[in-house]
Structures are given as C-alpha cells and as structure tokens.
Coordinates of N, CA and C and ligand atoms in Angstrom, one line a residue:
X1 N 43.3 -55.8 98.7 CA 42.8 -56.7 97.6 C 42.5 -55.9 96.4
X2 N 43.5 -56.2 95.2 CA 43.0 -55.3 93.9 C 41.7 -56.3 92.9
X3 N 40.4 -55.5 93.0 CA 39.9 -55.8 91.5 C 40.7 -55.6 90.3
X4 N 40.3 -56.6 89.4 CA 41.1 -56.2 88.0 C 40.1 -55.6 87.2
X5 N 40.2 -54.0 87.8 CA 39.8 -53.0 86.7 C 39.4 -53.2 85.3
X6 N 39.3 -52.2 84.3 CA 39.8 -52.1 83.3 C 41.1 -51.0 83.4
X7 N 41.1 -49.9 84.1 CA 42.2 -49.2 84.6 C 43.6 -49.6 84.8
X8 N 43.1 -50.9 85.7 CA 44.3 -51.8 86.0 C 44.9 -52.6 85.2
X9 N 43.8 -53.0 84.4 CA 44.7 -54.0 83.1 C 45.6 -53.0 82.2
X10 N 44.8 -51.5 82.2 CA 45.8 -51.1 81.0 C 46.6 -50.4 81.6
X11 N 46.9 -50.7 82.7 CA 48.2 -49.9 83.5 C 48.7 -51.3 83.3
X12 N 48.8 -51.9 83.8 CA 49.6 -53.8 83.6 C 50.0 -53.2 81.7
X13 N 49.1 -53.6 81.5 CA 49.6 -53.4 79.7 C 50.6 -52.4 79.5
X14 N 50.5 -51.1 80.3 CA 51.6 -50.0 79.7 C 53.0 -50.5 80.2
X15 N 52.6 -51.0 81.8 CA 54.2 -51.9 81.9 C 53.9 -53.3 81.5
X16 N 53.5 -53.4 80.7 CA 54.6 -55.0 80.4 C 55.2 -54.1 78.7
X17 N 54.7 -53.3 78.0 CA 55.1 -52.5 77.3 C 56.7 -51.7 77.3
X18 N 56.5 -51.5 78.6 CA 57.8 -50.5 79.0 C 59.0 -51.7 79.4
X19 N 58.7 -52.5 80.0 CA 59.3 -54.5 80.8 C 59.8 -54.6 79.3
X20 N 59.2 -54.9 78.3 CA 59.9 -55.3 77.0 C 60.7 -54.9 76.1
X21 N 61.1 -53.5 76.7 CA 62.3 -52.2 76.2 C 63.4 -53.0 76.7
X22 N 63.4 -53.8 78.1 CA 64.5 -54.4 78.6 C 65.0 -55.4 78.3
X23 N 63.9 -56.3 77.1 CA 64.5 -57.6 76.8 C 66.1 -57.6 76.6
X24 N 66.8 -59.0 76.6 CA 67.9 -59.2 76.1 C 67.7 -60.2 75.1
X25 N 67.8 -59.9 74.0 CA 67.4 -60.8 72.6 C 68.2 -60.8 71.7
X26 N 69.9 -60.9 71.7 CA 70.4 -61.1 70.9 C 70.9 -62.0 69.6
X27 N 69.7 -63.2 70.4 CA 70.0 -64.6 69.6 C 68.3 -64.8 68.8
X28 N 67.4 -64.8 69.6 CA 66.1 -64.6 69.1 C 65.9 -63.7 68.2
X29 N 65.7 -62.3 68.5 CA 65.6 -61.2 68.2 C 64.0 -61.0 69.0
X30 N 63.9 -61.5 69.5 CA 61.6 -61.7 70.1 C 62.0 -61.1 71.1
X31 N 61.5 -60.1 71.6 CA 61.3 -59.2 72.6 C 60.4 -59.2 73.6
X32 N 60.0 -60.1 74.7 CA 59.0 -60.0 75.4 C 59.1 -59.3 76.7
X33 N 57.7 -58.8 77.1 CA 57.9 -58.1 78.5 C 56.4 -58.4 79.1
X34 N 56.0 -58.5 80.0 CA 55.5 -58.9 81.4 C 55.1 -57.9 82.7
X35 N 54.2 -57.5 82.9 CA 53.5 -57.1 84.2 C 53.2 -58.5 85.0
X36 N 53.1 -58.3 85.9 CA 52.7 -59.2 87.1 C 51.7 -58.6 88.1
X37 N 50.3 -58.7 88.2 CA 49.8 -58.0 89.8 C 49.9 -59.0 90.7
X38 N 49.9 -58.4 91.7 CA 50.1 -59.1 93.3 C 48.3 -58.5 93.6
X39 N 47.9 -59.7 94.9 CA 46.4 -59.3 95.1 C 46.1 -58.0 95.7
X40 N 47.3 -58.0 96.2 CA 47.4 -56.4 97.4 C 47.8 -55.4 96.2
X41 N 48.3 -55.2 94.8 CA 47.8 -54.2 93.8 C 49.0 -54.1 93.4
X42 N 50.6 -54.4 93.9 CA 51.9 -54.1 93.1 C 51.9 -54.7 92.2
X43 N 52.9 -54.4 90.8 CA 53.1 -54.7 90.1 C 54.6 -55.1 89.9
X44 N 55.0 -55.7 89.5 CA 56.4 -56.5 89.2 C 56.9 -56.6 88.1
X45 N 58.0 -55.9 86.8 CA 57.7 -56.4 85.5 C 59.2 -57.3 85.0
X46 N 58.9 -57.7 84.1 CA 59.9 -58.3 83.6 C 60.2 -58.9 81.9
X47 N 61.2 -59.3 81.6 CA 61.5 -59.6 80.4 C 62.1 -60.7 80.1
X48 N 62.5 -61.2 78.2 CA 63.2 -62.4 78.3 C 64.5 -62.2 77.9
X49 N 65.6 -62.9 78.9 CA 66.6 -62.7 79.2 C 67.6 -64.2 78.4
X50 N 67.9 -63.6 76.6 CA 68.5 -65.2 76.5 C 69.8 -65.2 77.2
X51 N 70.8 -66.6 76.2 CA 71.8 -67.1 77.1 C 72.0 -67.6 75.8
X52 N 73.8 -67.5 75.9 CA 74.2 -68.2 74.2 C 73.7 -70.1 74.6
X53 N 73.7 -70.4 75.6 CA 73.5 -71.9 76.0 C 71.6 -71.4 75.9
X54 N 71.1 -71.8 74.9 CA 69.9 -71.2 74.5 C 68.8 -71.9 75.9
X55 N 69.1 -72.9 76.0 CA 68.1 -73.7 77.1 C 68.3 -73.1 78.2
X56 N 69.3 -71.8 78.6 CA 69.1 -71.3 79.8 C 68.9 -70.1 79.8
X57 N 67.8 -69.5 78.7 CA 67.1 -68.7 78.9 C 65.9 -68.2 79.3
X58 N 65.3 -67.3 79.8 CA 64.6 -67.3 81.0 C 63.3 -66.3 79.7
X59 N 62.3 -66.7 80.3 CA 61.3 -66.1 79.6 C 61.0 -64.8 80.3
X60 N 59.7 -63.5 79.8 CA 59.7 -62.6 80.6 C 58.6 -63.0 81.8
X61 N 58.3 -63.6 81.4 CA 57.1 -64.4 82.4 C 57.8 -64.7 83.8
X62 N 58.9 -65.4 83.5 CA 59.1 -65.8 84.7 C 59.9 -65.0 85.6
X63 N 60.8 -64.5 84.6 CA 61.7 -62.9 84.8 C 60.7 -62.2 86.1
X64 N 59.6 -62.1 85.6 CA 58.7 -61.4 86.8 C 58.5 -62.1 87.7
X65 N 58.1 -62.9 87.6 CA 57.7 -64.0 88.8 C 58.7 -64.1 89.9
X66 N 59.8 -64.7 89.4 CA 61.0 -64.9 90.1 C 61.1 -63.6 90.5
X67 N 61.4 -62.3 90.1 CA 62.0 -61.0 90.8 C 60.4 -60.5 91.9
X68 N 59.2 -61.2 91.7 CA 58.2 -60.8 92.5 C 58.6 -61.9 93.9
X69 N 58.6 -62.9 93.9 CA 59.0 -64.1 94.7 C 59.6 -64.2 95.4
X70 N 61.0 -63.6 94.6 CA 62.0 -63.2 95.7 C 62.0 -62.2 96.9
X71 N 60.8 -61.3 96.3 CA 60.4 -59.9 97.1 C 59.7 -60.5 98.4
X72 N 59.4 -61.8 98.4 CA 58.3 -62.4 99.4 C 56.6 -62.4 98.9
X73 N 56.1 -62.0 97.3 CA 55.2 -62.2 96.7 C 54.8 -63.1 96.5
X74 N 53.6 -64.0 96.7 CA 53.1 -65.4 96.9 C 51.8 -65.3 96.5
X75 N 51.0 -64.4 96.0 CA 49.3 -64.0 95.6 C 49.6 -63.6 94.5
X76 N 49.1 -64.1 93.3 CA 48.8 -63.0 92.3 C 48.0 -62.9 91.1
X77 N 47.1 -61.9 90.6 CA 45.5 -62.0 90.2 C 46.2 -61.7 88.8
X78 N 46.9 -61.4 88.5 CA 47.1 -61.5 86.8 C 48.7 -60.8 85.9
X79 N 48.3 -61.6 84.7 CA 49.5 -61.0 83.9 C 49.4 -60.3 82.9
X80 N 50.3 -59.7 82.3 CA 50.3 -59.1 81.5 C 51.2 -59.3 80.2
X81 N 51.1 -59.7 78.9 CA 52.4 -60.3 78.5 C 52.5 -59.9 76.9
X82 N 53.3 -59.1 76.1 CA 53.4 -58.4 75.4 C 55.0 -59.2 74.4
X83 N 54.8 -59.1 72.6 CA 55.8 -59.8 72.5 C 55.8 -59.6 71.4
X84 N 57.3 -59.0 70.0 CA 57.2 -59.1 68.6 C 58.6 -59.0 68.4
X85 N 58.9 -59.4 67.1 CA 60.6 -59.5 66.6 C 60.6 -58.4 66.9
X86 N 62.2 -57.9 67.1 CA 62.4 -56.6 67.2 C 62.2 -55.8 66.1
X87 N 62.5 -56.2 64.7 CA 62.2 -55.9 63.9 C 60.9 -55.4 63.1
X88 N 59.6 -55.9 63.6 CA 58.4 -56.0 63.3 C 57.9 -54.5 63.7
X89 N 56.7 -53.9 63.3 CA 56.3 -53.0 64.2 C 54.7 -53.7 64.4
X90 N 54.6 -54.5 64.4 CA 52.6 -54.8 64.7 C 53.2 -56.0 65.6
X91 N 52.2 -55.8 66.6 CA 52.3 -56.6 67.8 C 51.2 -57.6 67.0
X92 N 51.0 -59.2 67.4 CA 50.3 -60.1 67.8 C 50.6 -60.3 69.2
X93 N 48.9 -61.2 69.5 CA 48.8 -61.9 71.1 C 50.1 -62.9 71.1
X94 N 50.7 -62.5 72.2 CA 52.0 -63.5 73.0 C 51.3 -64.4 73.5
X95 N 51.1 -65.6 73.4 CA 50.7 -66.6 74.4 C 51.8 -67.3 75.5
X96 N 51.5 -67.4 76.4 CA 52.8 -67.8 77.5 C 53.0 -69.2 76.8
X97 N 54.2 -69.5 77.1 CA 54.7 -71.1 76.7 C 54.8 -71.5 77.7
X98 N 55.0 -72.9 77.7 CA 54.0 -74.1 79.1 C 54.8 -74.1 79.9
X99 N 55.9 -73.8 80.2 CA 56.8 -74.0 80.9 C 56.0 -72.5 82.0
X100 N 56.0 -71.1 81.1 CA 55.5 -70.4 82.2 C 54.2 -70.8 82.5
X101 N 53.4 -71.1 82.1 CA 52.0 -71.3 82.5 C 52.0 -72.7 83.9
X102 N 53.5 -73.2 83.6 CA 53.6 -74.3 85.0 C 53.9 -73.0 86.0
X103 N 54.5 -72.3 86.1 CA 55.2 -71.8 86.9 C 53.8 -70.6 87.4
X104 N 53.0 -70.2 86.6 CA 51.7 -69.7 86.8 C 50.8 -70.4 87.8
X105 N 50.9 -71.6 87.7 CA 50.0 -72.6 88.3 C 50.3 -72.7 89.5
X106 N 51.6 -72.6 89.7 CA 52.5 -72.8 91.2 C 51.8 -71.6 92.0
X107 N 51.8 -70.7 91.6 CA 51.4 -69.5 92.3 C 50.1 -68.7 91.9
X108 N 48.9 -69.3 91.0 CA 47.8 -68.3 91.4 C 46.8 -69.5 90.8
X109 N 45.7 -68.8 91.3 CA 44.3 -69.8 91.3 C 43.8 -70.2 89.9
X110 N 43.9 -70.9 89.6 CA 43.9 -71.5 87.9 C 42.2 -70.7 87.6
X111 N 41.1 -70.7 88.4 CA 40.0 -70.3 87.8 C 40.1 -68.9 87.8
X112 N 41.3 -68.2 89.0 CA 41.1 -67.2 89.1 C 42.2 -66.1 88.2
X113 N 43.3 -66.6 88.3 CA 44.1 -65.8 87.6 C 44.3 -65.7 86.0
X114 N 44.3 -64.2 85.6 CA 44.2 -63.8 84.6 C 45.4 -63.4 84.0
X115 N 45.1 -63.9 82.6 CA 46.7 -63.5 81.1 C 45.8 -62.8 80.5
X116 N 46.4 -61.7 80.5 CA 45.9 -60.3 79.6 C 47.3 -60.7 78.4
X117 N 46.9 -60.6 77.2 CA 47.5 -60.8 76.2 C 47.2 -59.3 75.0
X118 N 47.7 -58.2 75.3 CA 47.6 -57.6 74.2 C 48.0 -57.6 72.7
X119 N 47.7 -56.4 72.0 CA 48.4 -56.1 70.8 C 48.9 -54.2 70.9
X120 N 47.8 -54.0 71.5 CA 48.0 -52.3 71.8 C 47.4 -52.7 73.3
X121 N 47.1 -51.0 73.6 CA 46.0 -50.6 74.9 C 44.5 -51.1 74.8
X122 N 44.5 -51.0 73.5 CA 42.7 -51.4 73.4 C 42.6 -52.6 72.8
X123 N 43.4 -53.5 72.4 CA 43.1 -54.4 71.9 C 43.8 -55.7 72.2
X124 N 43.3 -56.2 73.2 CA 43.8 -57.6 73.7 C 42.8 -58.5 74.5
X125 N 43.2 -60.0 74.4 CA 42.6 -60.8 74.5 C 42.7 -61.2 76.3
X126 N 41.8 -61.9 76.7 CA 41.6 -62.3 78.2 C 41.7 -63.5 78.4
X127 N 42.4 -64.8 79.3 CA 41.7 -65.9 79.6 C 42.6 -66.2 81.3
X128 N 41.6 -66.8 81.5 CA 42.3 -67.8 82.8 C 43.7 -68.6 82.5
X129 N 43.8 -69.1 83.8 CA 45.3 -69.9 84.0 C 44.0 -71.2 83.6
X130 N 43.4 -71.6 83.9 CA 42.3 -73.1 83.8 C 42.2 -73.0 82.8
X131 N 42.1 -72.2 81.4 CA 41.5 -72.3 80.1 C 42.7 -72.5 79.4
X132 N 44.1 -71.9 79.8 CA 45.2 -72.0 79.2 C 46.1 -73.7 79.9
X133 N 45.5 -73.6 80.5 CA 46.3 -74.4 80.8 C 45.4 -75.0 82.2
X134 N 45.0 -76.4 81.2 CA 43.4 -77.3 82.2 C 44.3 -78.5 82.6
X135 N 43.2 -78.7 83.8 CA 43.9 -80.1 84.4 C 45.6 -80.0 85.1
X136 N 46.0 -79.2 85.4 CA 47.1 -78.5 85.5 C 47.8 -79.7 87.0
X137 N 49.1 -79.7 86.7 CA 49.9 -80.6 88.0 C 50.5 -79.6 88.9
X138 N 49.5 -79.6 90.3 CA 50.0 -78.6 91.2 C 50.9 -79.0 92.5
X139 N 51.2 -78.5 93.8 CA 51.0 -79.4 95.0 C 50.2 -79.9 95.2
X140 N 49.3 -79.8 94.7 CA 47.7 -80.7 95.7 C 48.0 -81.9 95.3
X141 N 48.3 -81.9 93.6 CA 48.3 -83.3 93.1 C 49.4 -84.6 93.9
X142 N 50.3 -84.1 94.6 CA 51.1 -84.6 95.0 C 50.6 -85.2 96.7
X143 N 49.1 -84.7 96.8 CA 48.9 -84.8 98.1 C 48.1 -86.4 98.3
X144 N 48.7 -86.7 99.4 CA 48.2 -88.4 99.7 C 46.0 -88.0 100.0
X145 N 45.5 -89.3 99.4 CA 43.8 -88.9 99.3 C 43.4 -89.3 100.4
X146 N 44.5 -90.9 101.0 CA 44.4 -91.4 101.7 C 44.8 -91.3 103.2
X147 N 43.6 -91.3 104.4 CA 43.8 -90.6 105.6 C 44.6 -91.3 106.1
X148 N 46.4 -90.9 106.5 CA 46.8 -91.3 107.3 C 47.1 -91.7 108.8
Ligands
THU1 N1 59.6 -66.1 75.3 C1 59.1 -65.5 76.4 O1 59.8 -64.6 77.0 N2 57.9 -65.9 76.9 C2 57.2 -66.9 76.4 O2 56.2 -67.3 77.0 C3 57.6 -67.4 75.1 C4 59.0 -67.2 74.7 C5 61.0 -65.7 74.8 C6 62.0 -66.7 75.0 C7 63.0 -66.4 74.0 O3 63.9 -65.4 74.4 C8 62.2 -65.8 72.8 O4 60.9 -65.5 73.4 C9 62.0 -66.7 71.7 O5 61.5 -67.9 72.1

C-alpha cells in the first residue's frame, strides 16, 4: 500500500513529464503525458495519441489507464497529468476532460483518488476524483436498491 508522499507525487510528476516527450500530436500540436499510481506503488505512464479521424483519439489519461489495466491493474491512488502546445515553453494546470475523469471513476475511489495537475515540480495543484468530477455514474449506480 503506497502513501502519496510528497516524494511520490514528484516522482509521478517527473514521469508524466518524461510520458509527454511521447505524445503523438500532429494535428493538435498539445502534448500531454500522465503518470498513474497503482495502490501497491507502480507507476504506468502515458500520452495523447491523435488519429487523422480526430474522434479516435485517445487522451494521455487514458493511454495510461488502458496500458495499466491491461497489466491486470484495478487500484489506483492517483494521477499525474502534465500538458502545453508544443510550441509554448510555460506549462499551465492540464485539467482532465470528462471523458477521462469517467474512466477515473471506473477505477478509483472518487473521495479518495488524487489529480496532481502540475506546471513544474514545485508548483501544482491537488484535487480529488469527487471535487472534479461530483455525483459521478458508476456501477453501483446501475445496481437494483430493491431486495430481490
Ligand atoms: N488531451 C489529453 O490527452 N487529455 C485531456 O484530458 C485533454 C485533452 C489531448 C487530446 C488531444 O490530443 C489534445 O489534447 C487536444 O485536445
């Protein structure tokens, strides 16, 4: 079981840093990259991978997710998510788009899982999967109330 450090966030931070050298952004030009922890302390990184069919391009969020998932990864206490034109040299906070933040929900505890959103090592913002994204449609929601 990993605490999320401060160690550990800015190890998460240095790879989702290094995850975003790998984007493929030929149509955007936006460069994002992604750490993932697992509760047992691996990390998983990833990037966003467009597609000239723009709607089937894969964010770095999920890039990780999916390559953690497929590993048999199913726990995980936070992210990491890092993002600027390639052009730019000053980072702003990346906020995940809702599509990953559904796919966040799928797999970690809305009070508990954390989006580290930097701009450098020292300077980034914190919140939950519940603050970003409240009231959230999970399995449970799907679950009958009534005792069969
Ligand atoms: N993008 C991500 O990788 N993650 C997000 O949460 C927001 C958007 C990517 C998708 C696309 O390649 C580019 O940023 C511009 O939307």
């Amino acid at each position: 079981m990993s605490k999320l450090t401060v160690e550990l966030k800015k190890e998460l931070i240095k790879k989702a840093f290094s995850a975003q050298k790998r984007a493929y952004t030929p149509y955007s030009g936006f460069q994002v990259g992604a750490a993932l922890l697992t509760r047992d302390g691996k990390i998983y990184e990833g990037c966003n991978i467009e597609n000239a069919s723009y709607g089937a391009t894969n964010c770095a969020e999920r890039t990780a997710f999916f390559r953690a998932v497929y590993e048999g990864e199913r726990d995980f206490l936070a992210i990491a998510i890092v993002g600027k034109p390639e052009k730019s040299e000053e980072y702003e906070y990346c906020a995940p788009c809702g599509i990953c933040r559904q796919v966040m929900a799928e797999f970690g505890v809305p009070e508990e899982f954390q989006i580290i959103l930097p701009r450098s090592l020292e300077d980034y913002k914190e919140f939950t999967l519940e603050e970003l994204l409240p009231l959230s449609f999970t399995g449970d929601s799907m679950k009958s109330k009534t005792p069969q």
